[in-house]
Tab-separated table of C-alpha atoms and ligand atoms in Angstrom:
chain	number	residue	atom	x	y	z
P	587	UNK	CA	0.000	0.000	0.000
P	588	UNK	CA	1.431	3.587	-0.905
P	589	UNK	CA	4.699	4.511	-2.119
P	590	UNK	CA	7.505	5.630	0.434
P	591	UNK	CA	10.317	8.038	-0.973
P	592	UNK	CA	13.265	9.709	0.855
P	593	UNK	CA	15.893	12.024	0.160
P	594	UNK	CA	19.282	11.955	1.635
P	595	UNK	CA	22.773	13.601	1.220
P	596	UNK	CA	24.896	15.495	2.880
P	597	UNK	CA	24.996	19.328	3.968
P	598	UNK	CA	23.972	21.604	1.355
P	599	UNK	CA	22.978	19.445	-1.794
P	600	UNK	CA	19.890	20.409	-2.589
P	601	UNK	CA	17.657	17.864	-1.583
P	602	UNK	CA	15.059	20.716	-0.051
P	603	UNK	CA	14.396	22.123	-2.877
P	604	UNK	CA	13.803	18.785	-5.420
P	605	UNK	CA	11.964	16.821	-2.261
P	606	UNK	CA	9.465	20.340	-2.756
P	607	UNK	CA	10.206	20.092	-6.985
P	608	UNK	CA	8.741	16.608	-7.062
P	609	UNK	CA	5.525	17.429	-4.521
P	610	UNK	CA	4.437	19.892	-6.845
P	611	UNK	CA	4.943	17.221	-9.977
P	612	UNK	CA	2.995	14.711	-8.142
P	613	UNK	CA	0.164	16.953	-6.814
P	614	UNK	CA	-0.072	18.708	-10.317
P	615	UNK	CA	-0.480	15.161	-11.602
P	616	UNK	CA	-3.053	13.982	-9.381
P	617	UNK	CA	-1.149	11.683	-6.753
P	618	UNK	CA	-2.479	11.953	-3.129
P	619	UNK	CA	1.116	13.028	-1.929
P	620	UNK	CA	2.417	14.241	1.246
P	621	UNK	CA	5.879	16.232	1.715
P	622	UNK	CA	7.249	15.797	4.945
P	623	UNK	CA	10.884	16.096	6.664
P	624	UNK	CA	13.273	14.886	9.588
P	625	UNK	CA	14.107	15.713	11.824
P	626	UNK	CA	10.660	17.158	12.302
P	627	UNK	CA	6.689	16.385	10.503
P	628	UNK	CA	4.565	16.716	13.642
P	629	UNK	CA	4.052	19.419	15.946
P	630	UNK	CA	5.747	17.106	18.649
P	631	UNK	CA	8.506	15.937	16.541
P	632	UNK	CA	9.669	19.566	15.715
P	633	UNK	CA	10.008	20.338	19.667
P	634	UNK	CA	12.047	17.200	19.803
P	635	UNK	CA	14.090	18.940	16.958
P	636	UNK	CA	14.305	22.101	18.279
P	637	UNK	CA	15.770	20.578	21.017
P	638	UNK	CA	18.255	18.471	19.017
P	639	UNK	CA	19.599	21.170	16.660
P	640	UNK	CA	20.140	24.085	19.198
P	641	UNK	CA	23.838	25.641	19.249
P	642	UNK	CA	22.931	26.106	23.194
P	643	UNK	CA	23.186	21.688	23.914
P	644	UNK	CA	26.349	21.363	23.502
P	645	UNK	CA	26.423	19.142	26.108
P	646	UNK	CA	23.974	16.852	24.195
P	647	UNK	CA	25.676	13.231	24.504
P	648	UNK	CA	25.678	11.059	21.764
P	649	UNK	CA	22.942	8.557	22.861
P	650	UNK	CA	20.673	11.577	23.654
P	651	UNK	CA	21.022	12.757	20.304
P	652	UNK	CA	20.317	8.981	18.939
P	653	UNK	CA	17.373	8.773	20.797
P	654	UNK	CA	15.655	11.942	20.226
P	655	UNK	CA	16.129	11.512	16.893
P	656	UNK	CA	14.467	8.623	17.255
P	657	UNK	CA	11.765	9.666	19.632
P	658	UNK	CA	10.667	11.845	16.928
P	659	UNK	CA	10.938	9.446	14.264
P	660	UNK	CA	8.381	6.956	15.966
P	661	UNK	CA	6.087	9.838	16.473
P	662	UNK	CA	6.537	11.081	12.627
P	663	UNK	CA	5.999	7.413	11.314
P	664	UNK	CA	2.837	6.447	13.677
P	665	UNK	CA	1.197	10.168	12.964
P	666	UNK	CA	1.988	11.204	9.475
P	667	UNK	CA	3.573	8.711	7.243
P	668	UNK	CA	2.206	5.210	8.064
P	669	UNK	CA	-0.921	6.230	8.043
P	670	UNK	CA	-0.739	8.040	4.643
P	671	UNK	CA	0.651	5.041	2.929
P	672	UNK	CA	-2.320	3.135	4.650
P	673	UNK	CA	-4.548	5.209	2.388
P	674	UNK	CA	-2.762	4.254	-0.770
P	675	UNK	CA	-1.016	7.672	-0.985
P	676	UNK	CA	2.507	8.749	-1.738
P	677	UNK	CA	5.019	10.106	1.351
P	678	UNK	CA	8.075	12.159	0.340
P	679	UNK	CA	10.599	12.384	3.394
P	680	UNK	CA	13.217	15.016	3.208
P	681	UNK	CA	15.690	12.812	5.540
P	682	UNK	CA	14.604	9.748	7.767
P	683	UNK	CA	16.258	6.972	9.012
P	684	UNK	CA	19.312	6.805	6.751
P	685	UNK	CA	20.368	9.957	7.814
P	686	UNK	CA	21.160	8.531	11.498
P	687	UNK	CA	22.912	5.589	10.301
P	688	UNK	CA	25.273	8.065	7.895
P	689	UNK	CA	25.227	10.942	10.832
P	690	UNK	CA	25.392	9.134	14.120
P	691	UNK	CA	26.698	5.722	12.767
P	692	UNK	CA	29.670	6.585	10.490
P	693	UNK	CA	29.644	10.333	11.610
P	694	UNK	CA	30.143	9.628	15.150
P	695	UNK	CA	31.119	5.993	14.727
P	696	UNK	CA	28.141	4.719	16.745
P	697	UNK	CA	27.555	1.212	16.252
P	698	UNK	CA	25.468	0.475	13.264
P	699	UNK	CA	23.599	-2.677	14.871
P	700	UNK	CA	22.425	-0.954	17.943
P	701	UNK	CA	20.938	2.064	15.404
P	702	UNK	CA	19.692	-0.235	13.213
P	703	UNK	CA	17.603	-1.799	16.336
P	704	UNK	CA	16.612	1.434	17.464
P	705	UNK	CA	15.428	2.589	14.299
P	706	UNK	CA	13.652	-0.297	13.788
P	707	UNK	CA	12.080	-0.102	16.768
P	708	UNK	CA	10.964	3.238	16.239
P	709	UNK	CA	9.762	2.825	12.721
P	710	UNK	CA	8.109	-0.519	12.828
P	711	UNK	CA	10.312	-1.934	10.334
P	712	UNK	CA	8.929	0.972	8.006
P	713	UNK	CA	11.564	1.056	4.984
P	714	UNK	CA	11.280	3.620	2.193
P	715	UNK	CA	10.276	2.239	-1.331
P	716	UNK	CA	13.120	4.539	-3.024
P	717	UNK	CA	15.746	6.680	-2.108
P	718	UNK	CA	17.131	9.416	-3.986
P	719	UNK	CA	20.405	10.643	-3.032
P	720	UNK	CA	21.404	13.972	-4.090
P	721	UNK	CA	25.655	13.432	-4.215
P	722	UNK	CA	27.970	16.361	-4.110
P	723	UNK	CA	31.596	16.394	-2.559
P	724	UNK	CA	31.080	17.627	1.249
P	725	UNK	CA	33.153	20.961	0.347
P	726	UNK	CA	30.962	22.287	-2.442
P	727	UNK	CA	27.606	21.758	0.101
P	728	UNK	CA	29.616	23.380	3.162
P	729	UNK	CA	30.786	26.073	1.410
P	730	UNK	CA	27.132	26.678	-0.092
P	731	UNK	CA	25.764	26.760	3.372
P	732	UNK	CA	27.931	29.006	4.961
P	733	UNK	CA	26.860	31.600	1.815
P	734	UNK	CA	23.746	30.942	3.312
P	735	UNK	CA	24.471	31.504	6.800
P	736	UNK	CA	26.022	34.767	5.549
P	737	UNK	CA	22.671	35.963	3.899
P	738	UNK	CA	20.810	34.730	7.217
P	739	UNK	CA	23.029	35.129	9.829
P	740	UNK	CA	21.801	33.690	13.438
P	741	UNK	CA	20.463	30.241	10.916
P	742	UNK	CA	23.418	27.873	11.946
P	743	UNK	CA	22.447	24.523	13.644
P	744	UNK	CA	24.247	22.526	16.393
P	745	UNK	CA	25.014	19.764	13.551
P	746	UNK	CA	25.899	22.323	10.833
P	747	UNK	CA	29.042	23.002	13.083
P	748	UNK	CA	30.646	20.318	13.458
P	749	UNK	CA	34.207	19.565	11.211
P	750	UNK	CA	34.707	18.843	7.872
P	751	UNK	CA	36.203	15.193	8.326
P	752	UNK	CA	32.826	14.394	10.355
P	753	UNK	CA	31.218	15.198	6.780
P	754	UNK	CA	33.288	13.343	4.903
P	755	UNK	CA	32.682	10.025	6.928
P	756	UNK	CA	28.344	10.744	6.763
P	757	UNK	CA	29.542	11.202	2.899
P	758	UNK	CA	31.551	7.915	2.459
P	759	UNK	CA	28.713	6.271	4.914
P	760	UNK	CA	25.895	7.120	2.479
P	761	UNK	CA	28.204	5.397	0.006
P	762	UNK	CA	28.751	2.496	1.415
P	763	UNK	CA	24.866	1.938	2.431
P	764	UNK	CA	24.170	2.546	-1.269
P	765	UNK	CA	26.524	-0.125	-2.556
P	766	UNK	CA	24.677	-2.720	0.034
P	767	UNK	CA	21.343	-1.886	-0.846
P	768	UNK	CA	21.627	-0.722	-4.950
P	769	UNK	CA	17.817	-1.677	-5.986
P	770	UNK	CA	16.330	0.831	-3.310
P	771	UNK	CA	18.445	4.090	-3.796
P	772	UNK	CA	19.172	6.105	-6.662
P	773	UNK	CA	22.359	8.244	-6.913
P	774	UNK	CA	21.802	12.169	-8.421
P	775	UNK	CA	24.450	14.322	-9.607
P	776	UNK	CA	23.467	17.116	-7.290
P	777	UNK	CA	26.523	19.185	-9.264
P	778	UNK	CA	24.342	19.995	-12.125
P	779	UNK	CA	21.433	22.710	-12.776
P	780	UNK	CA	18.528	22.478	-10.741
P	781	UNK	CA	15.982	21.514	-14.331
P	782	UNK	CA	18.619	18.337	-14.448
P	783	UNK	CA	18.242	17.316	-11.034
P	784	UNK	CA	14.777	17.257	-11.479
P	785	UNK	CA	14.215	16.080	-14.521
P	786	UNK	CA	16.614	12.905	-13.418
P	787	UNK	CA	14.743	12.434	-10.466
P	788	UNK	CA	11.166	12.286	-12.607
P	789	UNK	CA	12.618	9.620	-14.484
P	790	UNK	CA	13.845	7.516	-11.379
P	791	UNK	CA	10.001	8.418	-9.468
P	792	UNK	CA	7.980	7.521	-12.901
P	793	UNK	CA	9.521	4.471	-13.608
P	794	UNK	CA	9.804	2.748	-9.909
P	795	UNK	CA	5.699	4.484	-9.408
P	796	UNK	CA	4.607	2.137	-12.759
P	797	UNK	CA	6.598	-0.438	-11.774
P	798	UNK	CA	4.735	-0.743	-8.423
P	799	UNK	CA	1.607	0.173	-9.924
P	800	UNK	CA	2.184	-2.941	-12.249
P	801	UNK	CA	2.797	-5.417	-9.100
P	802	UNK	CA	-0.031	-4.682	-7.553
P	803	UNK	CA	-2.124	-5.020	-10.576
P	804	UNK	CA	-0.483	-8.256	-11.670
P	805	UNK	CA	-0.701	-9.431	-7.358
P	806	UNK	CA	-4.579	-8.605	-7.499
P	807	UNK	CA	-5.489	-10.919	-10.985
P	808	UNK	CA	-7.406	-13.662	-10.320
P	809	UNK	CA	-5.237	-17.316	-10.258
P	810	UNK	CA	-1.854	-15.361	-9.792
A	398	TYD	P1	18.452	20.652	8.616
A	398	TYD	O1	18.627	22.104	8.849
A	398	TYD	O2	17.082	20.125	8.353
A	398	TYD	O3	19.491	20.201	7.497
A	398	TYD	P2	19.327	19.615	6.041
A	398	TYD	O4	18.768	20.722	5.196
A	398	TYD	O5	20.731	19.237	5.675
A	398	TYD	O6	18.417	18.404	6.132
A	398	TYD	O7	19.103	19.899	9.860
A	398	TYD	C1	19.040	18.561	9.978
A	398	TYD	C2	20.355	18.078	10.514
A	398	TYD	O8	20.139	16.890	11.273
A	398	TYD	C3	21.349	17.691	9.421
A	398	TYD	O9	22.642	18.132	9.800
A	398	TYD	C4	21.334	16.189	9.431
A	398	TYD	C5	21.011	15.869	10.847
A	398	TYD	N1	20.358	14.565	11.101
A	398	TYD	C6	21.041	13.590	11.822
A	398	TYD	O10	22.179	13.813	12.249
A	398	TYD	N2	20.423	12.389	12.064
A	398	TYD	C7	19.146	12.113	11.642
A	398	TYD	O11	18.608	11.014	11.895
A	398	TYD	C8	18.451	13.141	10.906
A	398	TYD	C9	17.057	12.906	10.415
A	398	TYD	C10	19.099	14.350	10.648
């Protein structure tokens, strides 16, 4: 039932504005689609995020930050998105749970098994149908966020701050969970112009929406 998609990649590539790009596509077309993001989606989940992504918790120990994150991922799955792709509909998630395993698990080097329980705990089991990662070297997104910081000083974020090598290990992270799972994500060049990006990621989206549509057709004929 429903269609689950997520965006992930690191600081700064863009995913905001094609996760918004592709709601509009969808919604022009028809789809009952919801866009949603993490950390965040309910009105309880963005006061655990608030709390998570303040400059002033410093303090904020690693299994805190795991946990919240998670805290409001069990409240964002059991509110918003499980119950949309009850209804048949379509969910687009700007971030969810592959974003802790890249951030907290190679980021921080928190063991991947003991996030991969949590998460499942928190979700359900709830796996996205496709993932698009938006891929651009950590530099290039840094330096385009701190031109945004400039323009809206007082924006930065707790996890915005922290060093480049932490970005390049949530960067080679992301890689590595692509090459173990190939058939659910697909990899965007987030260098190019923003009409590419999106027309690349209407491709991926059209062909994996038929191809469900299809199963469930072919699942529901009688004697299959
Ligand atoms: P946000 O301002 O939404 O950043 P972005 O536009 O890059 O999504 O801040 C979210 C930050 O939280 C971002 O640095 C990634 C981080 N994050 C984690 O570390 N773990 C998680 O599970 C999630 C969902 C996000």
């Amino acid at each position: 039932m429903g269609f689950f998609i997520t965006f992930e990649g690191p600081e700064g590539c863009g995913k905001s504005t094609q996760a918004e790009l592709l709601y509009r596509k969808l919604l022009g077309l028809g789809y009952p689609v919801l866009l949603t993001r993490e950390p965040g989606g309910t009105a309880i989940s963005d006061e655990i995020r608030r709390v998570i992504l303040d400059p002033k918790n410093t303090a904020m120990l690693p299994l805190t930050e795991i946990l919240l994150f998670a805290a409001s991922r069990a409240q964002h799955v059991g509110q918003v998105i499980a119950p949309h792709l009850a209804k048949g509909g379509i969910v687009i998630s700007d971030r969810y749970a592959d974003s802790t395993m890249a951030y907290q698990g190679y980021g921080l080097g928190i063991e991947l098994q003991m996030l991969q329980t949590i998460t499942g705990y928190a979700t359900g089991g709830l796996v996205p149908d496709l993932t698009l990662y938006i891929d651009i070297p950590v530099e290039v997104g840094l330096r385009r966020r701190l031109k945004l910081r400039a323009l809206a000083p007082g924006q930065t974020n707790r996890l915005d701050l922290k060093e480049l090598e932490y970005h390049r290990r949530v960067r080679d992270g992301y890689l590595k969970m692509i090459a173990q799972e190939p058939r659910r994500w697909v990899v965007i060049d987030g260098l190019r112009p923003v009409a590419d990006i999106q027309a690349d990621i209407w491709n991926a989206v059209e062909a994996r929406l038929g191809q469900a549509a299809n199963h469930r057709v072919a699942l529901s004929l009688p004697g299959s």
